[in-house]
Amino acid sequence: MEEAHHIGEVVGGVTALLLIAAGVLAFTKKVKVPFTVLLVIVGMILRAISEAYPHLLPGIAEFEISPGLILFVFLPTLIFESAFNLDARHLGHNLGPVLTLAVPGLLASTFVIGGIVWFLTSLLDVTIPFSSALLLGAILSATDPVSVVSLFKKLGVPERLTILVEGESLFNDATSIVLAAILTDIVVKSGALTAGTVLDGVTTFFIVFLGGLVVGGLMAYVAGIVLGKVEEDPSIEITLTTVLAYLSFFVAEAIFHVSGVMAVIAAGLLLGGWGRMKISVKVRNYLEHFWEYIAFVANALIFLLVGLRVDLHELWSAIAIVGIVILAMLISRTGVVYGLTPIVGRLPGVEPVETRYQHIMFWGGLRGAIALAIVLSLPEEFALRELFITLVIGAVLFTLLVPGLTIEFLVRKLGLDVAPLPDRVARLEGEGVAKQHALDRLPELLKGGLFSMSVGKELQEYCTEDLEETHHQMEKIRAQELDHETEGQLAILRAFAEEKSVYIHLFNEGQISERTFRDMIAELTFQVDAIRHTEQIENVHSHRFSRRRVENFFLNLFDRLPGLSRVAERARLAHIASDYERAWAHCQGSASVLEMIDNLAQMESLPDDIRDTLHARYERWHETAVRQLDQTAGQYPEFVASLQGRQGRRIVLLAQVETIEEQEEYGTLPRPVAETLIEDINHQLSHLRRSVEVSQLRVEPTELLRKVPFFQGVPPDEFTDIANKMRSRTFTEGGTIIQQDTKGDSMFLIARGVVRVSREDDGVSRDLATLMAGEFFGEMALLHGEPRTATVRSITPSSLYELNRDDLDEVIEKYPDMQAALHQASEERKAQMAG
Ligand code: CMP
């Protein structure tokens, strides 16, 4: 009975709070007060009401925040959500300032707050020992900018500012928790700071901090792998992320005694960045909503409970110390933001943080849930516990009500609420294209005869005016803010964005593999960065080739190691398959950009010369891609046919899914039936996604031998015998097969592809020949025992067969005709070389 009663109370309390939160949320849409701030105010009002009229709101005021609940439930939720949605790449670019503020900055802030509080309170005759003052400093140094960040999102402030503020808060939460734990230990146990305790503290700090990262990282990695195996099942996939969030915290804290927050940060960042692609397409959306909602619940409960906890009498009785604490906080924040950020900005590779951002970082450094959670979880035997709780509540309340309510004004005042130029231009162009499209469709609509002439005319006028207005705004931006160069760069960025959307689509549809997709996106990101730093775009493709070079180096090494050459061979075949996929994506991406350029041209929103250069560039890329596709299709017809077959099957299946979903929506197909059907199709789709048909790239040796002129006399059933002696080798475009002047023990037959023979004399290189399927090379070194006379490279993907000296000798013995043929060719080639 007792238990049921208790549960009933909890359910009643939580639902009441959620209901209030929903009401507050509806209300914030009307008034200009951040949600969290309003929650606290409402909480305070509720408490006041329940104190004045105890019968009115029974139980609400007694609803306590348990620190365990905050630490183990709310905290992982909020931190995971924030880390998961933080752009890991952006964070990476800003890691310098973020970590400086979050670690040394937090330590400095701890000392400044602690020092000031200790000194000033001693003047008031209140004794807060220095070590306890430091603990208070650590608790109050963690920033909690939920309301600020949601304001940023609403106002559309620059991405970098959001990353700086959110990133700092994410990491300083961890630092603060770890530091506070260490200090609590010192304060409660020995009460004094000595060299020994400080040194211990520093060591523990690093172990706990980094240990958390490792634990979270590993768990996210495992979760990512498992997620990759689950297909399109929201319940399982969301559950896995939830388990990851709470379990990484728990495992880190309870099993390894390292920082749970760091573990959750690592898990969230890793899963949000690398792992996001492992989550099925349809689930990704659900998942974001799910976490958004969970974070809403956590925030709503925390801030309402904070409000309910504010005891104004107590606050008032400690007002002098609260004042000191607030002053100390402001001074330390000033020192940290304005002192540290300019210093980090001078480090190599760090982009300086502009002053306007620093103002926002200073004023937007609110305090919130973390500080409360830590202070509430201080052990009961700590004598200053109650005082500290009051002080922290006072400080949190101050930051929520003063900076919290004025930050929007500051953001606007500093002009940070204007969306960045590229976004505004893109938006106008998007609108323009849509409106133009509507206008073009109008005659067709009017033709139906359903509209009266006058309405039709009005509509036409309205649309034309609307379009002109967009043109006009575009012209205005162009005249006021855009110079020619910027406009060119913006156009390229738009083109990249279009390309990216195509790749995302191709990946989501399973037309390209995760690996290719990642590569393409990485390449694009690289290009975008290059544009931002105004480098040449033509040069940026090279990084892939340099990676390929490294890979080829290792593959060539593998070739020499027994047992590994098969691995190398498989990897090369896979290269050809992935090059094909890449060309396929490039082809579609550039086609789509070309179409976009045409649309923009129709709108006259691009200056002619910019449009022409961009068009020409994409045309060139498109042609290259098409050529690559054609080439591979020529070299490996079976492979391409099977690939296209697979593609076709996939399109058919996707079309089926679409129709089934439509029928379900209109109610012509019962839901369970539709679900079973779709599940079945998804299964087939996932099967199509998995099989990489590199086997199609392999050429049967017997088939090859038939093409080689000097095997013409060999009876077909003996082909197998010779074929068994040959080793299949594959080379990607540009791969070196034979290097001039090296030792050579084998010759090659070309099954597929084209190779080029070239020779370097006195530093001058000249091409000697181009060889194709059915021809051979590398015989000279074998026949004459000399070093290789020339370098041979594959100029298309190619499949070769390699024949070793001993095996060749055997074959020659059996088929003397071959020897003559080889010698003859060798002599001719030699003559040509000399000539
Ligand atoms: P080898 O010297 O073993 O290695 C380089 C190979 O390039 C050589 O054998 C020939 O097979 C080939 N080669 C050299 N010169 C020519 C040429 N003029 N035409 C065609 N192939 C050649």
JSON list of N, CA and C in Angstrom, two decimals, residues 429-480:
[
{"chain": "A", "resi": 429, "resn": "GLU", "atom": "N", "xyz": [17.47, 32.90, -53.42]},
{"chain": "A", "resi": 429, "resn": "GLU", "atom": "CA", "xyz": [17.53, 32.15, -54.69]},
{"chain": "A", "resi": 429, "resn": "GLU", "atom": "C", "xyz": [16.52, 31.02, -54.69]},
{"chain": "A", "resi": 430, "resn": "GLY", "atom": "N", "xyz": [16.43, 30.35, -53.55]},
{"chain": "A", "resi": 430, "resn": "GLY", "atom": "CA", "xyz": [15.47, 29.26, -53.44]},
{"chain": "A", "resi": 430, "resn": "GLY", "atom": "C", "xyz": [14.06, 29.76, -53.67]},
{"chain": "A", "resi": 431, "resn": "GLU", "atom": "N", "xyz": [13.74, 30.85, -53.01]},
{"chain": "A", "resi": 431, "resn": "GLU", "atom": "CA", "xyz": [12.41, 31.44, -53.18]},
{"chain": "A", "resi": 431, "resn": "GLU", "atom": "C", "xyz": [12.19, 31.80, -54.64]},
{"chain": "A", "resi": 432, "resn": "GLY", "atom": "N", "xyz": [13.21, 32.42, -55.22]},
{"chain": "A", "resi": 432, "resn": "GLY", "atom": "CA", "xyz": [13.09, 32.88, -56.61]},
{"chain": "A", "resi": 432, "resn": "GLY", "atom": "C", "xyz": [12.78, 31.72, -57.54]},
{"chain": "A", "resi": 433, "resn": "VAL", "atom": "N", "xyz": [13.55, 30.62, -57.38]},
{"chain": "A", "resi": 433, "resn": "VAL", "atom": "CA", "xyz": [13.35, 29.48, -58.27]},
{"chain": "A", "resi": 433, "resn": "VAL", "atom": "C", "xyz": [11.93, 28.93, -58.09]},
{"chain": "A", "resi": 434, "resn": "ALA", "atom": "N", "xyz": [11.49, 28.83, -56.83]},
{"chain": "A", "resi": 434, "resn": "ALA", "atom": "CA", "xyz": [10.15, 28.30, -56.57]},
{"chain": "A", "resi": 434, "resn": "ALA", "atom": "C", "xyz": [9.08, 29.18, -57.18]},
{"chain": "A", "resi": 435, "resn": "LYS", "atom": "N", "xyz": [9.24, 30.47, -57.02]},
{"chain": "A", "resi": 435, "resn": "LYS", "atom": "CA", "xyz": [8.23, 31.38, -57.55]},
{"chain": "A", "resi": 435, "resn": "LYS", "atom": "C", "xyz": [8.19, 31.36, -59.07]},
{"chain": "A", "resi": 436, "resn": "GLN", "atom": "N", "xyz": [9.40, 31.30, -59.65]},
{"chain": "A", "resi": 436, "resn": "GLN", "atom": "CA", "xyz": [9.48, 31.22, -61.11]},
{"chain": "A", "resi": 436, "resn": "GLN", "atom": "C", "xyz": [8.74, 29.96, -61.59]},
{"chain": "A", "resi": 437, "resn": "HIS", "atom": "N", "xyz": [8.96, 28.89, -60.88]},
{"chain": "A", "resi": 437, "resn": "HIS", "atom": "CA", "xyz": [8.35, 27.62, -61.23]},
{"chain": "A", "resi": 437, "resn": "HIS", "atom": "C", "xyz": [6.82, 27.75, -61.18]},
{"chain": "A", "resi": 438, "resn": "ALA", "atom": "N", "xyz": [6.33, 28.40, -60.10]},
{"chain": "A", "resi": 438, "resn": "ALA", "atom": "CA", "xyz": [4.89, 28.59, -59.96]},
{"chain": "A", "resi": 438, "resn": "ALA", "atom": "C", "xyz": [4.35, 29.40, -61.12]},
{"chain": "A", "resi": 439, "resn": "LEU", "atom": "N", "xyz": [5.09, 30.43, -61.47]},
{"chain": "A", "resi": 439, "resn": "LEU", "atom": "CA", "xyz": [4.64, 31.31, -62.56]},
{"chain": "A", "resi": 439, "resn": "LEU", "atom": "C", "xyz": [4.60, 30.54, -63.88]},
{"chain": "A", "resi": 440, "resn": "ASP", "atom": "N", "xyz": [5.60, 29.71, -64.09]},
{"chain": "A", "resi": 440, "resn": "ASP", "atom": "CA", "xyz": [5.63, 28.92, -65.32]},
{"chain": "A", "resi": 440, "resn": "ASP", "atom": "C", "xyz": [4.45, 27.96, -65.41]},
{"chain": "A", "resi": 441, "resn": "ARG", "atom": "N", "xyz": [4.01, 27.47, -64.26]},
{"chain": "A", "resi": 441, "resn": "ARG", "atom": "CA", "xyz": [2.93, 26.48, -64.28]},
{"chain": "A", "resi": 441, "resn": "ARG", "atom": "C", "xyz": [1.56, 27.12, -64.43]},
{"chain": "A", "resi": 442, "resn": "LEU", "atom": "N", "xyz": [1.53, 28.43, -64.20]},
{"chain": "A", "resi": 442, "resn": "LEU", "atom": "CA", "xyz": [0.25, 29.11, -64.14]},
{"chain": "A", "resi": 442, "resn": "LEU", "atom": "C", "xyz": [-0.63, 28.94, -65.39]},
{"chain": "A", "resi": 443, "resn": "PRO", "atom": "N", "xyz": [-0.06, 29.16, -66.59]},
{"chain": "A", "resi": 443, "resn": "PRO", "atom": "CA", "xyz": [-0.90, 29.04, -67.79]},
{"chain": "A", "resi": 443, "resn": "PRO", "atom": "C", "xyz": [-1.57, 27.68, -67.86]},
{"chain": "A", "resi": 444, "resn": "GLU", "atom": "N", "xyz": [-0.84, 26.65, -67.48]},
{"chain": "A", "resi": 444, "resn": "GLU", "atom": "CA", "xyz": [-1.37, 25.29, -67.53]},
{"chain": "A", "resi": 444, "resn": "GLU", "atom": "C", "xyz": [-2.57, 25.15, -66.59]},
{"chain": "A", "resi": 445, "resn": "LEU", "atom": "N", "xyz": [-2.44, 25.78, -65.42]},
{"chain": "A", "resi": 445, "resn": "LEU", "atom": "CA", "xyz": [-3.53, 25.72, -64.44]},
{"chain": "A", "resi": 445, "resn": "LEU", "atom": "C", "xyz": [-4.76, 26.46, -64.96]},
{"chain": "A", "resi": 446, "resn": "LEU", "atom": "N", "xyz": [-4.48, 27.60, -65.59]},
{"chain": "A", "resi": 446, "resn": "LEU", "atom": "CA", "xyz": [-5.59, 28.44, -66.03]},
{"chain": "A", "resi": 446, "resn": "LEU", "atom": "C", "xyz": [-6.31, 27.81, -67.22]},
{"chain": "A", "resi": 447, "resn": "LYS", "atom": "N", "xyz": [-5.55, 26.99, -67.98]},
{"chain": "A", "resi": 447, "resn": "LYS", "atom": "CA", "xyz": [-6.11, 26.41, -69.18]},
{"chain": "A", "resi": 447, "resn": "LYS", "atom": "C", "xyz": [-7.31, 25.52, -68.87]},
{"chain": "A", "resi": 448, "resn": "GLY", "atom": "N", "xyz": [-7.30, 24.90, -67.70]},
{"chain": "A", "resi": 448, "resn": "GLY", "atom": "CA", "xyz": [-8.38, 23.99, -67.33]},
{"chain": "A", "resi": 448, "resn": "GLY", "atom": "C", "xyz": [-9.76, 24.64, -67.37]},
{"chain": "A", "resi": 449, "resn": "GLY", "atom": "N", "xyz": [-9.78, 25.94, -67.40]},
{"chain": "A", "resi": 449, "resn": "GLY", "atom": "CA", "xyz": [-11.06, 26.63, -67.48]},
{"chain": "A", "resi": 449, "resn": "GLY", "atom": "C", "xyz": [-11.80, 26.72, -66.16]},
{"chain": "A", "resi": 450, "resn": "LEU", "atom": "N", "xyz": [-11.13, 26.31, -65.08]},
{"chain": "A", "resi": 450, "resn": "LEU", "atom": "CA", "xyz": [-11.81, 26.34, -63.80]},
{"chain": "A", "resi": 450, "resn": "LEU", "atom": "C", "xyz": [-11.74, 27.72, -63.15]},
{"chain": "A", "resi": 451, "resn": "PHE", "atom": "N", "xyz": [-10.79, 28.52, -63.61]},
{"chain": "A", "resi": 451, "resn": "PHE", "atom": "CA", "xyz": [-10.68, 29.86, -63.04]},
{"chain": "A", "resi": 451, "resn": "PHE", "atom": "C", "xyz": [-11.31, 30.88, -63.98]},
{"chain": "A", "resi": 452, "resn": "SER", "atom": "N", "xyz": [-11.87, 31.88, -63.37]},
{"chain": "A", "resi": 452, "resn": "SER", "atom": "CA", "xyz": [-12.39, 32.94, -64.24]},
{"chain": "A", "resi": 452, "resn": "SER", "atom": "C", "xyz": [-11.21, 33.76, -64.74]},
{"chain": "A", "resi": 453, "resn": "MET", "atom": "N", "xyz": [-11.39, 34.40, -65.85]},
{"chain": "A", "resi": 453, "resn": "MET", "atom": "CA", "xyz": [-10.32, 35.17, -66.47]},
{"chain": "A", "resi": 453, "resn": "MET", "atom": "C", "xyz": [-9.73, 36.19, -65.50]},
{"chain": "A", "resi": 454, "resn": "SER", "atom": "N", "xyz": [-10.62, 36.88, -64.80]},
{"chain": "A", "resi": 454, "resn": "SER", "atom": "CA", "xyz": [-10.12, 37.96, -63.96]},
{"chain": "A", "resi": 454, "resn": "SER", "atom": "C", "xyz": [-9.30, 37.42, -62.79]},
{"chain": "A", "resi": 455, "resn": "VAL", "atom": "N", "xyz": [-9.79, 36.33, -62.22]},
{"chain": "A", "resi": 455, "resn": "VAL", "atom": "CA", "xyz": [-9.01, 35.73, -61.13]},
{"chain": "A", "resi": 455, "resn": "VAL", "atom": "C", "xyz": [-7.66, 35.30, -61.67]},
{"chain": "A", "resi": 456, "resn": "GLY", "atom": "N", "xyz": [-7.66, 34.69, -62.84]},
{"chain": "A", "resi": 456, "resn": "GLY", "atom": "CA", "xyz": [-6.42, 34.23, -63.46]},
{"chain": "A", "resi": 456, "resn": "GLY", "atom": "C", "xyz": [-5.46, 35.38, -63.66]},
{"chain": "A", "resi": 457, "resn": "LYS", "atom": "N", "xyz": [-5.99, 36.46, -64.15]},
{"chain": "A", "resi": 457, "resn": "LYS", "atom": "CA", "xyz": [-5.13, 37.60, -64.42]},
{"chain": "A", "resi": 457, "resn": "LYS", "atom": "C", "xyz": [-4.52, 38.15, -63.14]},
{"chain": "A", "resi": 458, "resn": "GLU", "atom": "N", "xyz": [-5.39, 38.21, -62.13]},
{"chain": "A", "resi": 458, "resn": "GLU", "atom": "CA", "xyz": [-4.93, 38.72, -60.85]},
{"chain": "A", "resi": 458, "resn": "GLU", "atom": "C", "xyz": [-3.79, 37.84, -60.31]},
{"chain": "A", "resi": 459, "resn": "LEU", "atom": "N", "xyz": [-4.02, 36.54, -60.44]},
{"chain": "A", "resi": 459, "resn": "LEU", "atom": "CA", "xyz": [-3.04, 35.58, -59.95]},
{"chain": "A", "resi": 459, "resn": "LEU", "atom": "C", "xyz": [-1.70, 35.79, -60.65]},
{"chain": "A", "resi": 460, "resn": "GLN", "atom": "N", "xyz": [-1.79, 35.97, -61.95]},
{"chain": "A", "resi": 460, "resn": "GLN", "atom": "CA", "xyz": [-0.60, 36.17, -62.75]},
{"chain": "A", "resi": 460, "resn": "GLN", "atom": "C", "xyz": [0.15, 37.42, -62.28]},
{"chain": "A", "resi": 461, "resn": "GLU", "atom": "N", "xyz": [-0.61, 38.48, -62.07]},
{"chain": "A", "resi": 461, "resn": "GLU", "atom": "CA", "xyz": [0.02, 39.73, -61.65]},
{"chain": "A", "resi": 461, "resn": "GLU", "atom": "C", "xyz": [0.67, 39.56, -60.28]},
{"chain": "A", "resi": 462, "resn": "TYR", "atom": "N", "xyz": [-0.08, 38.89, -59.41]},
{"chain": "A", "resi": 462, "resn": "TYR", "atom": "CA", "xyz": [0.42, 38.70, -58.05]},
{"chain": "A", "resi": 462, "resn": "TYR", "atom": "C", "xyz": [1.75, 37.95, -58.06]},
{"chain": "A", "resi": 463, "resn": "CYS", "atom": "N", "xyz": [1.77, 36.86, -58.85]},
{"chain": "A", "resi": 463, "resn": "CYS", "atom": "CA", "xyz": [2.98, 36.04, -58.90]},
{"chain": "A", "resi": 463, "resn": "CYS", "atom": "C", "xyz": [4.14, 36.83, -59.50]},
{"chain": "A", "resi": 464, "resn": "THR", "atom": "N", "xyz": [3.86, 37.57, -60.55]},
{"chain": "A", "resi": 464, "resn": "THR", "atom": "CA", "xyz": [4.93, 38.33, -61.19]},
{"chain": "A", "resi": 464, "resn": "THR", "atom": "C", "xyz": [5.50, 39.35, -60.21]},
{"chain": "A", "resi": 465, "resn": "GLU", "atom": "N", "xyz": [4.61, 40.01, -59.51]},
{"chain": "A", "resi": 465, "resn": "GLU", "atom": "CA", "xyz": [5.08, 41.03, -58.56]},
{"chain": "A", "resi": 465, "resn": "GLU", "atom": "C", "xyz": [5.93, 40.39, -57.47]},
{"chain": "A", "resi": 466, "resn": "ASP", "atom": "N", "xyz": [5.42, 39.26, -57.00]},
{"chain": "A", "resi": 466, "resn": "ASP", "atom": "CA", "xyz": [6.11, 38.55, -55.95]},
{"chain": "A", "resi": 466, "resn": "ASP", "atom": "C", "xyz": [7.53, 38.19, -56.38]},
{"chain": "A", "resi": 467, "resn": "LEU", "atom": "N", "xyz": [7.62, 37.70, -57.61]},
{"chain": "A", "resi": 467, "resn": "LEU", "atom": "CA", "xyz": [8.92, 37.32, -58.14]},
{"chain": "A", "resi": 467, "resn": "LEU", "atom": "C", "xyz": [9.82, 38.54, -58.26]},
{"chain": "A", "resi": 468, "resn": "GLU", "atom": "N", "xyz": [9.21, 39.63, -58.72]},
{"chain": "A", "resi": 468, "resn": "GLU", "atom": "CA", "xyz": [10.01, 40.84, -58.88]},
{"chain": "A", "resi": 468, "resn": "GLU", "atom": "C", "xyz": [10.54, 41.32, -57.54]},
{"chain": "A", "resi": 469, "resn": "GLU", "atom": "N", "xyz": [9.72, 41.15, -56.53]},
{"chain": "A", "resi": 469, "resn": "GLU", "atom": "CA", "xyz": [10.14, 41.57, -55.21]},
{"chain": "A", "resi": 469, "resn": "GLU", "atom": "C", "xyz": [11.39, 40.78, -54.78]},
{"chain": "A", "resi": 470, "resn": "THR", "atom": "N", "xyz": [11.35, 39.48, -55.05]},
{"chain": "A", "resi": 470, "resn": "THR", "atom": "CA", "xyz": [12.52, 38.66, -54.72]},
{"chain": "A", "resi": 470, "resn": "THR", "atom": "C", "xyz": [13.75, 39.14, -55.49]},
{"chain": "A", "resi": 471, "resn": "HIS", "atom": "N", "xyz": [13.55, 39.38, -56.79]},
{"chain": "A", "resi": 471, "resn": "HIS", "atom": "CA", "xyz": [14.65, 39.91, -57.61]},
{"chain": "A", "resi": 471, "resn": "HIS", "atom": "C", "xyz": [15.19, 41.18, -57.00]},
{"chain": "A", "resi": 472, "resn": "HIS", "atom": "N", "xyz": [14.25, 41.99, -56.57]},
{"chain": "A", "resi": 472, "resn": "HIS", "atom": "CA", "xyz": [14.61, 43.29, -56.05]},
{"chain": "A", "resi": 472, "resn": "HIS", "atom": "C", "xyz": [15.47, 43.14, -54.78]},
{"chain": "A", "resi": 473, "resn": "GLN", "atom": "N", "xyz": [15.05, 42.23, -53.92]},
{"chain": "A", "resi": 473, "resn": "GLN", "atom": "CA", "xyz": [15.81, 42.03, -52.68]},
{"chain": "A", "resi": 473, "resn": "GLN", "atom": "C", "xyz": [17.21, 41.50, -52.99]},
{"chain": "A", "resi": 474, "resn": "MET", "atom": "N", "xyz": [17.24, 40.63, -53.98]},
{"chain": "A", "resi": 474, "resn": "MET", "atom": "CA", "xyz": [18.52, 40.06, -54.39]},
{"chain": "A", "resi": 474, "resn": "MET", "atom": "C", "xyz": [19.44, 41.17, -54.90]},
{"chain": "A", "resi": 475, "resn": "GLU", "atom": "N", "xyz": [18.85, 42.03, -55.73]},
{"chain": "A", "resi": 475, "resn": "GLU", "atom": "CA", "xyz": [19.63, 43.15, -56.27]},
{"chain": "A", "resi": 475, "resn": "GLU", "atom": "C", "xyz": [20.17, 44.03, -55.14]},
{"chain": "A", "resi": 476, "resn": "LYS", "atom": "N", "xyz": [19.31, 44.18, -54.12]},
{"chain": "A", "resi": 476, "resn": "LYS", "atom": "CA", "xyz": [19.71, 45.04, -53.01]},
{"chain": "A", "resi": 476, "resn": "LYS", "atom": "C", "xyz": [20.92, 44.45, -52.28]},
{"chain": "A", "resi": 477, "resn": "ILE", "atom": "N", "xyz": [20.82, 43.15, -52.01]},
{"chain": "A", "resi": 477, "resn": "ILE", "atom": "CA", "xyz": [21.95, 42.51, -51.35]},
{"chain": "A", "resi": 477, "resn": "ILE", "atom": "C", "xyz": [23.19, 42.64, -52.21]},
{"chain": "A", "resi": 478, "resn": "ARG", "atom": "N", "xyz": [22.99, 42.42, -53.51]},
{"chain": "A", "resi": 478, "resn": "ARG", "atom": "CA", "xyz": [24.13, 42.45, -54.40]},
{"chain": "A", "resi": 478, "resn": "ARG", "atom": "C", "xyz": [24.78, 43.84, -54.39]},
{"chain": "A", "resi": 479, "resn": "ALA", "atom": "N", "xyz": [23.95, 44.86, -54.41]},
{"chain": "A", "resi": 479, "resn": "ALA", "atom": "CA", "xyz": [24.49, 46.21, -54.47]},
{"chain": "A", "resi": 479, "resn": "ALA", "atom": "C", "xyz": [25.17, 46.58, -53.14]},
{"chain": "A", "resi": 480, "resn": "GLN", "atom": "N", "xyz": [24.57, 46.12, -52.05]},
{"chain": "A", "resi": 480, "resn": "GLN", "atom": "CA", "xyz": [25.08, 46.60, -50.77]},
{"chain": "A", "resi": 480, "resn": "GLN", "atom": "C", "xyz": [26.15, 45.73, -50.15]}
]
